mmCIF file of C-alpha atoms in Angstrom:
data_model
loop_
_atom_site.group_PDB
_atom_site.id
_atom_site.type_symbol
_atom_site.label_atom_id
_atom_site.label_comp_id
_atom_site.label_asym_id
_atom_site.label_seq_id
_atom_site.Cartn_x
_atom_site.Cartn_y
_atom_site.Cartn_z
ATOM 1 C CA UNK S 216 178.694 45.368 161.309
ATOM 2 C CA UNK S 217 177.472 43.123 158.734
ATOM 3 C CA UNK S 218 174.178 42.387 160.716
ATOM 4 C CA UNK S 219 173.437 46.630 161.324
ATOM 5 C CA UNK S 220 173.948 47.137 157.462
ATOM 6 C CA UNK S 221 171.449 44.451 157.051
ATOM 7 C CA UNK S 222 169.228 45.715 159.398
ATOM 8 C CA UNK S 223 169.318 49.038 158.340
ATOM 9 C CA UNK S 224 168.846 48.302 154.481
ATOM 10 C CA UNK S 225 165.723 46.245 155.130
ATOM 11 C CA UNK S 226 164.418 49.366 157.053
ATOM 12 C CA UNK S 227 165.323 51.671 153.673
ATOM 13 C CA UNK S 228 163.804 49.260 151.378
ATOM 14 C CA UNK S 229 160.261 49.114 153.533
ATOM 15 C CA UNK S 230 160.245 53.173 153.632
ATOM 16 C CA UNK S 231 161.172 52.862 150.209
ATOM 17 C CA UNK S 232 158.403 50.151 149.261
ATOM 18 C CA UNK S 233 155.941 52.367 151.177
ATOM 19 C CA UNK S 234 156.676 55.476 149.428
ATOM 20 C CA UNK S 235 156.604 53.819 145.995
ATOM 21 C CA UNK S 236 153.176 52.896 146.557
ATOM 22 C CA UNK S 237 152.224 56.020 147.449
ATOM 23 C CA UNK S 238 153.416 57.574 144.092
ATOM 24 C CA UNK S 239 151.417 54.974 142.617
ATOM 25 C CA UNK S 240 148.438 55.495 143.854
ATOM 26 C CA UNK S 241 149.299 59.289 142.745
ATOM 27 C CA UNK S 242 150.019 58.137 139.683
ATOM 28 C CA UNK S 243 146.851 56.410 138.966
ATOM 29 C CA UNK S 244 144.650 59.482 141.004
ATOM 30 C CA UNK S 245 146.537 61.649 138.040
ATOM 31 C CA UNK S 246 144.866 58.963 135.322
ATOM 32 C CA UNK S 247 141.611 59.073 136.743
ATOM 33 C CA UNK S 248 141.744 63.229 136.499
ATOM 34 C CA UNK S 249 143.081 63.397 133.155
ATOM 35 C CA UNK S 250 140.226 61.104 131.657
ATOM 36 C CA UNK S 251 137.881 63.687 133.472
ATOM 37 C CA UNK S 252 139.634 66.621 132.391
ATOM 38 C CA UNK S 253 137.246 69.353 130.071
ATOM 39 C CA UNK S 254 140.947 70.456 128.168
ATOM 40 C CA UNK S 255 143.389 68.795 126.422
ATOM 41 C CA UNK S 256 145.872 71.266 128.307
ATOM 42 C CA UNK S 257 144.619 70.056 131.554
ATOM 43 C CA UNK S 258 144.879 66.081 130.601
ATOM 44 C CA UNK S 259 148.586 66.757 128.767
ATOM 45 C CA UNK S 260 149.825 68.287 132.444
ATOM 46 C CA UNK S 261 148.056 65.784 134.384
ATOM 47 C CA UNK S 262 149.072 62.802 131.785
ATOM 48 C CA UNK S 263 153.006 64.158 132.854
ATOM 49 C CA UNK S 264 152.483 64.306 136.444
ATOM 50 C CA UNK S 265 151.446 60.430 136.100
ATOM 51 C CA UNK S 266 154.097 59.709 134.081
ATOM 52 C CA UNK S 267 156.732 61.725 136.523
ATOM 53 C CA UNK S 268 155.018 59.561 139.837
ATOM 54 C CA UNK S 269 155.238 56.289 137.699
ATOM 55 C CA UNK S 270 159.011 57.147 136.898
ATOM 56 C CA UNK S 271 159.699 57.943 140.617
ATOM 57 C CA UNK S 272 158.299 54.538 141.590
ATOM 58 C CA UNK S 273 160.093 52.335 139.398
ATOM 59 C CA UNK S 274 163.312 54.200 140.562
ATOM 60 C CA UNK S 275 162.291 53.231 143.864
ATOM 61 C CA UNK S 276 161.498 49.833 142.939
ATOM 62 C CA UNK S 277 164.507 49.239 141.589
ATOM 63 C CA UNK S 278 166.578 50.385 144.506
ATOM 64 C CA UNK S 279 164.295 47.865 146.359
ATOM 65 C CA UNK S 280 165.529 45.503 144.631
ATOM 66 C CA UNK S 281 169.290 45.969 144.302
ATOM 67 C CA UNK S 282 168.981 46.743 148.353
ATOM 68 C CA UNK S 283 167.323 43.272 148.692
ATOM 69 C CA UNK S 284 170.027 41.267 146.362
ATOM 70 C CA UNK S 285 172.596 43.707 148.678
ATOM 71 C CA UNK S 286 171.380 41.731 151.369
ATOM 72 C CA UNK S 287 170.426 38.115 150.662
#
């Protein structure tokens, strides 16, 4: 049993690494389009999406990393 919920945390915690490094590459994509924006409008709303991507990864992060301690 104890082996399984190992296993299956360490697969969680690599689709979890993967898909925080996604949302930080959107994160940074968001940056780059809010220093080209014409509008301050446009650069608040993409400044917020960065900042909602960069909150999702930490989150994500962080479960990483209580899944990891879970497990060694």
């Amino acid at each position: 049993m104890k082996r399984e919920t190992a296993k299956t945390n360490g697969r969680i915690a690599a689709d979890y690494e993967a898909l925080a490094t996604k949302f930080r590459a959107r994160m940074r994509k968001a940056d780059d389009k809010a220093q080209a924006a014409a509008t301050k409008g446009k650069q608040e709303a993409l400044r917020r999406r960065s900042d909602l991507f960069g909150q999702a990864a930490k989150e994500l992060e962080d479960k990483v990393a209580k899944l990891k301690a879970a497990g060694a």
